[in-house]
CSV table of C-alpha atoms and ligand atoms in Angstrom, one decimal:
chain,number,residue,atom,x,y,z
A,1,UNK,CA,-25.1,3.0,12.4
A,2,UNK,CA,-28.8,3.2,11.5
A,3,UNK,CA,-29.2,3.6,7.8
A,4,UNK,CA,-25.5,3.9,7.1
A,5,UNK,CA,-23.6,1.8,4.6
A,6,UNK,CA,-21.2,-0.4,6.5
A,7,UNK,CA,-17.7,-0.8,5.2
A,8,UNK,CA,-15.9,-3.9,6.6
A,9,UNK,CA,-12.2,-3.0,6.8
A,10,UNK,CA,-9.5,-5.6,6.7
A,11,UNK,CA,-6.2,-4.6,8.4
A,12,UNK,CA,-8.0,-2.0,10.4
A,13,UNK,CA,-5.2,-1.8,13.1
A,14,UNK,CA,-2.6,-1.2,10.3
A,15,UNK,CA,-1.6,1.6,8.0
A,16,UNK,CA,-4.0,1.3,5.1
A,17,UNK,CA,-7.0,-0.2,6.8
A,18,UNK,CA,-6.6,2.2,9.8
A,19,UNK,CA,-6.7,5.1,7.4
A,20,UNK,CA,-9.9,3.8,5.9
A,21,UNK,CA,-11.6,3.5,9.4
A,22,UNK,CA,-10.4,6.9,10.5
A,23,UNK,CA,-11.6,8.5,7.2
A,24,UNK,CA,-15.1,7.1,7.7
A,25,UNK,CA,-15.2,8.0,11.4
A,26,UNK,CA,-14.1,11.5,10.7
A,27,UNK,CA,-17.0,12.1,8.4
A,28,UNK,CA,-20.1,11.4,10.5
A,29,UNK,CA,-22.4,12.9,7.9
A,30,UNK,CA,-21.0,10.9,5.0
A,31,UNK,CA,-23.5,8.1,5.2
A,32,UNK,CA,-20.9,5.3,5.9
A,33,UNK,CA,-20.0,3.3,9.1
A,34,UNK,CA,-16.8,1.4,9.7
A,35,UNK,CA,-16.6,-2.2,10.8
A,36,UNK,CA,-13.0,-2.8,11.8
A,37,UNK,CA,-11.7,-6.3,11.4
A,38,UNK,CA,-8.9,-7.5,13.6
A,39,UNK,CA,-7.6,-10.8,15.0
A,40,UNK,CA,-7.5,-9.4,18.5
A,41,UNK,CA,-10.4,-7.2,19.5
A,42,UNK,CA,-8.7,-6.6,22.9
A,43,UNK,CA,-5.6,-4.9,21.6
A,44,UNK,CA,-4.9,-1.3,22.3
A,45,UNK,CA,-5.2,-0.4,18.6
A,46,UNK,CA,-8.6,-2.2,18.4
A,47,UNK,CA,-9.8,-0.4,21.5
A,48,UNK,CA,-8.7,2.9,20.0
A,49,UNK,CA,-10.8,2.2,16.9
A,50,UNK,CA,-13.8,1.3,19.1
A,51,UNK,CA,-13.3,4.6,21.0
A,52,UNK,CA,-13.6,6.4,17.7
A,53,UNK,CA,-16.9,4.8,17.2
A,54,UNK,CA,-16.1,1.9,14.9
A,55,UNK,CA,-17.7,-1.5,15.3
A,56,UNK,CA,-14.8,-3.8,16.0
A,57,UNK,CA,-15.1,-7.5,15.0
A,58,UNK,CA,-12.8,-10.5,15.0
A,59,UNK,CA,-11.7,-12.0,11.7
A,60,UNK,CA,-8.6,-13.6,10.3
A,61,UNK,CA,-7.8,-13.5,6.5
A,62,UNK,CA,-6.6,-17.1,6.8
A,63,UNK,CA,-10.1,-18.2,7.9
A,64,UNK,CA,-12.8,-17.7,5.2
A,65,UNK,CA,-15.6,-18.5,7.6
A,66,UNK,CA,-14.5,-15.6,9.9
A,67,UNK,CA,-14.5,-13.3,6.9
A,68,UNK,CA,-18.0,-14.4,5.9
A,69,UNK,CA,-19.3,-13.5,9.4
A,70,UNK,CA,-17.4,-10.2,9.4
A,71,UNK,CA,-18.7,-9.2,5.9
A,72,UNK,CA,-22.3,-10.2,6.6
A,73,UNK,CA,-24.7,-7.3,6.2
A,74,UNK,CA,-22.1,-4.9,5.0
A,75,UNK,CA,-22.3,-2.7,1.9
A,76,UNK,CA,-18.7,-2.9,1.1
A,77,UNK,CA,-15.2,-4.0,2.1
A,78,UNK,CA,-11.6,-2.7,2.0
A,79,UNK,CA,-9.3,-5.7,1.4
A,80,UNK,CA,-5.6,-5.8,1.9
A,81,UNK,CA,-2.9,-8.5,2.5
A,82,UNK,CA,0.2,-8.4,4.6
A,83,UNK,CA,3.2,-9.6,2.6
A,84,UNK,CA,5.9,-8.5,5.1
A,85,UNK,CA,4.4,-10.6,7.9
A,86,UNK,CA,5.2,-13.9,6.1
A,87,UNK,CA,7.0,-13.1,2.8
A,88,UNK,CA,4.8,-15.6,0.9
A,89,UNK,CA,3.1,-14.7,-2.3
A,90,UNK,CA,1.1,-18.0,-2.1
A,91,UNK,CA,-0.3,-16.9,1.2
A,92,UNK,CA,-1.4,-13.6,-0.3
A,93,UNK,CA,-3.1,-15.4,-3.1
A,94,UNK,CA,-5.0,-17.7,-0.6
A,95,UNK,CA,-6.0,-14.8,1.5
A,96,UNK,CA,-7.2,-12.8,-1.4
A,97,UNK,CA,-9.2,-15.8,-2.6
A,98,UNK,CA,-10.8,-16.0,0.9
A,99,UNK,CA,-11.7,-12.3,0.9
A,100,UNK,CA,-13.2,-12.6,-2.6
A,101,UNK,CA,-15.2,-15.7,-1.6
A,102,UNK,CA,-16.5,-14.0,1.5
A,103,UNK,CA,-17.4,-10.8,-0.4
A,104,UNK,CA,-19.4,-12.8,-2.9
A,105,UNK,CA,-21.0,-14.8,-0.1
A,106,UNK,CA,-22.1,-11.6,1.6
A,107,UNK,CA,-23.3,-10.1,-1.6
A,108,UNK,CA,-21.2,-7.0,-1.1
A,109,UNK,CA,-21.9,-4.1,-3.5
A,110,UNK,CA,-18.4,-2.6,-3.6
A,111,UNK,CA,-15.0,-4.0,-2.7
A,112,UNK,CA,-11.7,-2.1,-2.9
A,113,UNK,CA,-8.8,-4.5,-3.3
A,114,UNK,CA,-5.5,-2.9,-2.4
A,115,UNK,CA,-3.3,-4.3,-5.2
A,116,UNK,CA,-0.1,-3.7,-7.1
A,117,UNK,CA,1.1,-4.5,-10.6
A,118,UNK,CA,1.8,-8.1,-11.7
A,119,UNK,CA,5.2,-7.0,-12.9
A,120,UNK,CA,5.6,-10.1,-15.1
A,121,UNK,CA,3.3,-8.4,-17.6
A,122,UNK,CA,6.1,-6.0,-18.3
A,123,UNK,CA,9.1,-8.1,-17.2
A,124,UNK,CA,8.3,-11.7,-18.1
A,125,UNK,CA,10.3,-14.4,-16.3
A,126,UNK,CA,12.6,-14.7,-19.3
A,127,UNK,CA,13.6,-11.0,-19.0
A,128,UNK,CA,17.2,-11.1,-17.8
A,129,UNK,CA,17.3,-7.5,-16.6
A,130,UNK,CA,16.3,-8.7,-13.1
A,131,UNK,CA,16.5,-12.2,-11.5
A,132,UNK,CA,13.4,-14.4,-11.2
A,133,UNK,CA,12.7,-14.9,-7.4
A,134,UNK,CA,11.0,-17.8,-5.6
A,135,UNK,CA,10.9,-19.7,-9.0
A,136,UNK,CA,8.1,-17.7,-10.6
A,137,UNK,CA,8.1,-14.1,-9.6
A,138,UNK,CA,9.9,-10.9,-10.5
A,139,UNK,CA,8.6,-8.8,-7.6
A,140,UNK,CA,7.0,-11.3,-5.3
A,141,UNK,CA,5.1,-8.8,-3.1
A,142,UNK,CA,3.7,-7.1,-6.2
A,143,UNK,CA,3.1,-10.1,-8.5
A,144,UNK,CA,0.8,-12.1,-6.3
A,145,UNK,CA,-1.4,-9.0,-5.6
A,146,UNK,CA,-1.8,-8.4,-9.3
A,147,UNK,CA,-2.4,-12.1,-10.0
A,148,UNK,CA,-5.1,-12.0,-7.3
A,149,UNK,CA,-7.1,-9.4,-9.2
A,150,UNK,CA,-8.7,-12.1,-11.3
A,151,UNK,CA,-9.9,-13.9,-8.1
A,152,UNK,CA,-12.3,-11.0,-7.5
A,153,UNK,CA,-13.3,-10.6,-11.1
A,154,UNK,CA,-13.9,-14.3,-11.7
A,155,UNK,CA,-16.3,-14.5,-8.8
A,156,UNK,CA,-18.2,-11.4,-10.1
A,157,UNK,CA,-17.3,-9.3,-7.0
A,158,UNK,CA,-17.9,-5.6,-7.8
A,159,UNK,CA,-14.3,-4.5,-7.2
A,160,UNK,CA,-12.2,-1.4,-7.6
A,161,UNK,CA,-8.5,-2.3,-8.0
A,162,UNK,CA,-6.5,0.3,-6.0
A,163,UNK,CA,-2.8,0.6,-6.9
A,164,UNK,CA,-1.0,2.0,-3.9
A,165,UNK,CA,2.4,3.8,-3.8
A,166,UNK,CA,5.6,3.7,-1.7
A,167,UNK,CA,4.7,4.9,1.8
A,168,UNK,CA,6.8,7.8,3.0
A,169,UNK,CA,6.2,6.2,6.4
A,170,UNK,CA,8.9,3.7,5.3
A,171,UNK,CA,11.4,6.3,6.3
A,172,UNK,CA,10.2,6.0,9.9
A,173,UNK,CA,9.4,2.3,10.3
A,174,UNK,CA,10.8,0.3,7.4
A,175,UNK,CA,14.5,1.2,7.8
A,176,UNK,CA,14.5,3.3,4.7
A,177,UNK,CA,15.3,6.7,6.4
A,178,UNK,CA,18.6,8.5,6.1
A,179,UNK,CA,21.7,6.6,7.2
A,180,UNK,CA,25.2,7.8,7.9
A,181,UNK,CA,27.6,6.6,5.1
A,182,UNK,CA,31.3,5.9,5.4
A,183,UNK,CA,31.9,9.7,4.8
A,184,UNK,CA,29.8,10.4,7.9
A,185,UNK,CA,27.1,12.2,5.8
A,186,UNK,CA,23.4,11.2,6.0
A,187,UNK,CA,22.0,9.7,2.8
A,188,UNK,CA,19.0,7.9,1.6
A,189,UNK,CA,19.8,4.9,-0.6
A,190,UNK,CA,17.6,3.7,-3.5
A,191,UNK,CA,18.4,2.2,-6.9
A,192,UNK,CA,16.2,4.6,-8.8
A,193,UNK,CA,18.8,6.6,-10.7
A,194,UNK,CA,17.2,9.9,-11.8
A,195,UNK,CA,13.8,8.3,-12.1
A,196,UNK,CA,10.7,9.4,-10.1
A,197,UNK,CA,9.3,7.4,-7.3
A,198,UNK,CA,5.5,7.9,-6.6
A,199,UNK,CA,5.1,8.2,-2.8
A,200,UNK,CA,2.3,8.8,-0.4
A,201,UNK,CA,1.5,9.2,3.2
A,202,UNK,CA,0.1,5.8,4.2
A,203,UNK,CA,-2.9,7.6,5.9
A,204,UNK,CA,-3.8,9.1,2.6
A,205,UNK,CA,-4.4,5.6,1.0
A,206,UNK,CA,-7.3,5.1,3.4
A,207,UNK,CA,-8.6,8.6,2.7
A,208,UNK,CA,-8.5,8.0,-1.0
A,209,UNK,CA,-10.2,4.6,-0.6
A,210,UNK,CA,-13.0,6.3,1.3
A,211,UNK,CA,-13.3,8.8,-1.5
A,212,UNK,CA,-13.8,5.9,-3.9
A,213,UNK,CA,-16.6,4.4,-1.8
A,214,UNK,CA,-18.2,7.9,-1.6
A,215,UNK,CA,-18.3,8.1,-5.5
A,216,UNK,CA,-20.7,5.2,-5.5
A,217,UNK,CA,-20.4,2.8,-8.4
A,218,UNK,CA,-18.2,5.1,-10.6
A,219,UNK,CA,-15.0,3.1,-10.0
A,220,UNK,CA,-16.5,-0.4,-9.8
A,221,UNK,CA,-14.6,-2.7,-12.3
A,222,UNK,CA,-11.8,-0.1,-12.7
A,223,UNK,CA,-8.2,0.1,-11.8
A,224,UNK,CA,-7.1,3.3,-10.2
A,225,UNK,CA,-3.8,4.4,-8.7
A,226,UNK,CA,-3.0,7.0,-6.0
A,227,UNK,CA,0.2,8.9,-5.1
A,228,UNK,CA,0.8,12.1,-3.1
A,229,UNK,CA,3.7,13.2,-5.3
A,230,UNK,CA,6.3,11.7,-7.8
A,231,UNK,CA,9.8,12.6,-6.7
A,232,UNK,CA,13.4,11.7,-7.7
A,233,UNK,CA,15.7,10.5,-5.0
A,234,UNK,CA,17.6,13.8,-5.2
A,235,UNK,CA,14.3,15.7,-4.7
A,236,UNK,CA,13.5,13.5,-1.7
A,237,UNK,CA,16.9,14.1,-0.2
A,238,UNK,CA,16.6,17.9,-0.7
A,239,UNK,CA,13.2,17.9,1.0
A,240,UNK,CA,14.5,15.8,3.9
A,241,UNK,CA,17.5,18.2,4.3
A,242,UNK,CA,15.1,21.2,4.4
A,243,UNK,CA,12.8,19.5,6.9
A,244,UNK,CA,15.5,18.1,9.2
A,245,UNK,CA,17.9,21.0,9.0
A,246,UNK,CA,20.8,18.6,8.2
A,247,UNK,CA,22.6,17.7,5.0
A,248,UNK,CA,21.0,14.7,3.4
A,249,UNK,CA,22.3,13.1,0.2
A,250,UNK,CA,20.8,10.8,-2.3
A,251,UNK,CA,22.9,7.6,-2.7
A,252,UNK,CA,21.9,6.1,-6.0
A,253,UNK,CA,23.1,2.5,-6.2
A,254,UNK,CA,22.5,-0.2,-8.8
A,255,UNK,CA,19.6,-2.6,-8.4
A,256,UNK,CA,22.2,-5.4,-8.2
A,257,UNK,CA,23.9,-3.7,-5.3
A,258,UNK,CA,20.5,-3.2,-3.5
A,259,UNK,CA,19.5,-6.8,-4.0
A,260,UNK,CA,22.8,-7.8,-2.4
A,261,UNK,CA,22.3,-5.7,0.8
A,262,UNK,CA,21.3,-9.0,2.5
A,263,UNK,CA,18.4,-7.9,4.7
A,264,UNK,CA,15.2,-10.1,4.4
A,265,UNK,CA,13.4,-9.1,1.2
A,266,UNK,CA,16.3,-7.1,-0.2
A,267,UNK,CA,16.1,-9.0,-3.5
A,268,UNK,CA,12.3,-8.4,-3.8
A,269,UNK,CA,12.8,-4.7,-3.0
A,270,UNK,CA,15.7,-4.4,-5.4
A,271,UNK,CA,13.6,-5.8,-8.2
A,272,UNK,CA,10.7,-3.6,-7.1
A,273,UNK,CA,12.8,-0.4,-7.4
A,274,UNK,CA,14.2,-1.6,-10.7
A,275,UNK,CA,10.7,-2.2,-12.1
A,276,UNK,CA,9.7,1.3,-11.0
A,277,UNK,CA,12.9,2.7,-12.5
A,278,UNK,CA,12.8,0.8,-15.8
A,279,UNK,CA,9.0,1.3,-16.3
A,280,UNK,CA,8.7,4.8,-14.9
A,281,UNK,CA,6.2,5.9,-17.5
A,282,UNK,CA,3.9,3.0,-16.8
A,283,UNK,CA,4.3,3.2,-13.0
A,284,UNK,CA,4.0,7.0,-12.6
A,285,UNK,CA,1.4,7.2,-15.4
A,286,UNK,CA,-1.3,5.2,-13.5
A,287,UNK,CA,-0.7,7.1,-10.2
A,288,UNK,CA,-1.8,10.6,-10.8
A,289,UNK,CA,-1.6,12.9,-7.7
A,290,UNK,CA,-4.3,15.2,-9.1
A,291,UNK,CA,-6.7,12.2,-9.3
A,292,UNK,CA,-5.8,11.2,-5.8
A,293,UNK,CA,-6.5,14.8,-4.6
A,294,UNK,CA,-9.9,14.6,-6.3
A,295,UNK,CA,-10.7,11.6,-4.0
A,296,UNK,CA,-9.1,13.2,-0.9
A,297,UNK,CA,-8.8,16.9,-0.7
A,298,UNK,CA,-6.4,16.6,2.2
A,299,UNK,CA,-3.8,14.6,0.2
A,300,UNK,CA,-0.3,15.4,1.6
A,301,UNK,CA,2.7,16.4,-0.5
A,302,UNK,CA,6.1,15.1,0.8
A,303,UNK,CA,6.9,18.5,2.3
A,304,UNK,CA,3.6,18.5,4.2
A,305,UNK,CA,4.2,14.9,5.4
A,306,UNK,CA,7.7,15.9,6.5
A,307,UNK,CA,6.3,18.9,8.4
A,308,UNK,CA,4.1,16.6,10.4
A,309,UNK,CA,6.4,13.5,10.7
A,310,UNK,CA,10.0,14.6,10.1
A,311,UNK,CA,10.8,14.5,13.8
A,312,UNK,CA,9.7,10.8,13.9
A,313,UNK,CA,12.4,9.7,11.4
A,314,UNK,CA,15.2,8.0,13.3
A,315,UNK,CA,18.6,9.4,12.2
A,316,UNK,CA,21.2,7.4,14.2
B,401,LIG,N1,5.2,-0.2,2.8
B,401,LIG,C1,4.9,0.3,1.6
B,401,LIG,O1,5.5,1.2,1.1
B,401,LIG,C2,3.8,-0.3,0.9
B,401,LIG,C3,3.3,0.3,-0.3
B,401,LIG,C4,2.3,-0.2,-1.0
B,401,LIG,C5,1.7,-1.4,-0.6
B,401,LIG,N2,2.2,-2.0,0.5
B,401,LIG,C6,1.5,-3.3,1.0
B,401,LIG,O2,0.7,-3.0,2.1
B,401,LIG,C7,0.4,-4.3,2.7
B,401,LIG,C8,0.3,-4.1,4.2
B,401,LIG,O3,-0.6,-3.2,4.5
B,401,LIG,P1,-0.4,-2.2,5.7
B,401,LIG,O4,0.8,-1.5,5.6
B,401,LIG,O5,-1.7,-1.5,5.9
B,401,LIG,O6,-0.3,-3.3,6.9
B,401,LIG,P2,0.2,-3.1,8.4
B,401,LIG,O7,0.2,-1.6,8.8
B,401,LIG,O8,1.5,-3.9,8.5
B,401,LIG,O9,-1.0,-3.7,9.2
B,401,LIG,C9,-1.0,-5.0,9.4
B,401,LIG,C10,-2.4,-5.3,10.1
B,401,LIG,O10,-2.9,-6.4,9.5
B,401,LIG,C11,-3.5,-7.2,10.4
B,401,LIG,N3,-3.3,-8.6,10.0
B,401,LIG,C12,-2.1,-9.2,9.9
B,401,LIG,N4,-2.3,-10.5,9.6
B,401,LIG,C13,-3.7,-10.7,9.6
B,401,LIG,C14,-4.5,-11.8,9.4
B,401,LIG,N5,-4.0,-13.1,9.2
B,401,LIG,N6,-5.9,-11.6,9.4
B,401,LIG,C15,-6.4,-10.4,9.7
B,401,LIG,N7,-5.6,-9.3,9.9
B,401,LIG,C16,-4.3,-9.5,9.9
B,401,LIG,C17,-2.9,-6.9,11.7
B,401,LIG,O11,-4.0,-6.5,12.6
B,401,LIG,P3,-4.4,-7.4,13.9
B,401,LIG,O12,-3.0,-7.8,14.5
B,401,LIG,O13,-5.1,-6.4,14.7
B,401,LIG,O14,-5.2,-8.6,13.4
B,401,LIG,C18,-2.1,-5.6,11.5
B,401,LIG,O15,-2.5,-4.5,12.3
B,401,LIG,C19,1.6,-5.2,2.3
B,401,LIG,O16,1.0,-6.4,1.6
B,401,LIG,C20,2.5,-4.4,1.4
B,401,LIG,O17,3.0,-5.1,0.3
B,401,LIG,C21,3.2,-1.5,1.3
């Protein structure tokens, strides 16, 4: 730890934060040390981070005082919120406010805020192409993150706004993998038409974030996006078929149909995919895989990710 710049990592036992901690710990000569924040320092995941050499400390993003203690003395922080645990954009806003306040209180020199577009900038509430959700959002799990950007800016926190991409890991753990259709064939279903979806291995988000910290102040005050590859649904299905050795089709549905699937958050995800489809240029344009590779030389393509993870995708 001596002489190293400490990065306090929110969500360290999760996908994005875990990637940040592992990236730091895998580069012992890089000049950084990881402080892993968790609500439960006794969990198996927390113990595993300690075994890797991370300092593990207790903090809850609903408790600003715990964040102040956890950020104290650090050089920087990686900040993320957890929409799918509570489905509340207002909670995300409050948690982002707490992280920004704690960052300012600790005098952090560099914060990375894992954010997404406030889609209302492109699809205002009056835009009838997609329904307004929860009274004032188009894509609730995007909009509040984008709205929260200003909370960091207004407090003068030196922040890099990191736009993430669809995790390919969703095919394993978020129910988005190939499913058997009425015809008995495996298919992935997305309302993307022929448009490209920027995707990434979730582990690579953390590696890219570490690459941003290593660049020093170059990206402070800037918005940067990362993706491993931009692929159409048909290209994803073809790659899945190659990796799994099974026929996999792309089932392109309308956003209306997707919103009607009825699982929790289907309307939010239907709007999300529609935003990515209808504003493909904007969405892909800000997530350049070459840029991501300049931050993280190990950035995976979808084929590479499938080589390593294809066997973990549940098929039945
Ligand atoms: N899935 C995608 O394709 C995708 C793409 C882009 C962005 N995102 C966004 O990514 C975010 C989630 O990040 P992730 O995937 O890295 O999360 P994750 O893997 O679900 O990790 C969640 C971790 O957050 C911690 N956590 C939960 N509530 C907490 C609290 N109140 N205080 C402190 N820590 C808490 C938990 O750690 P402990 O239990 O150890 O405290 C847990 O391990 C979401 O907001 C989502 O919108 C997702």
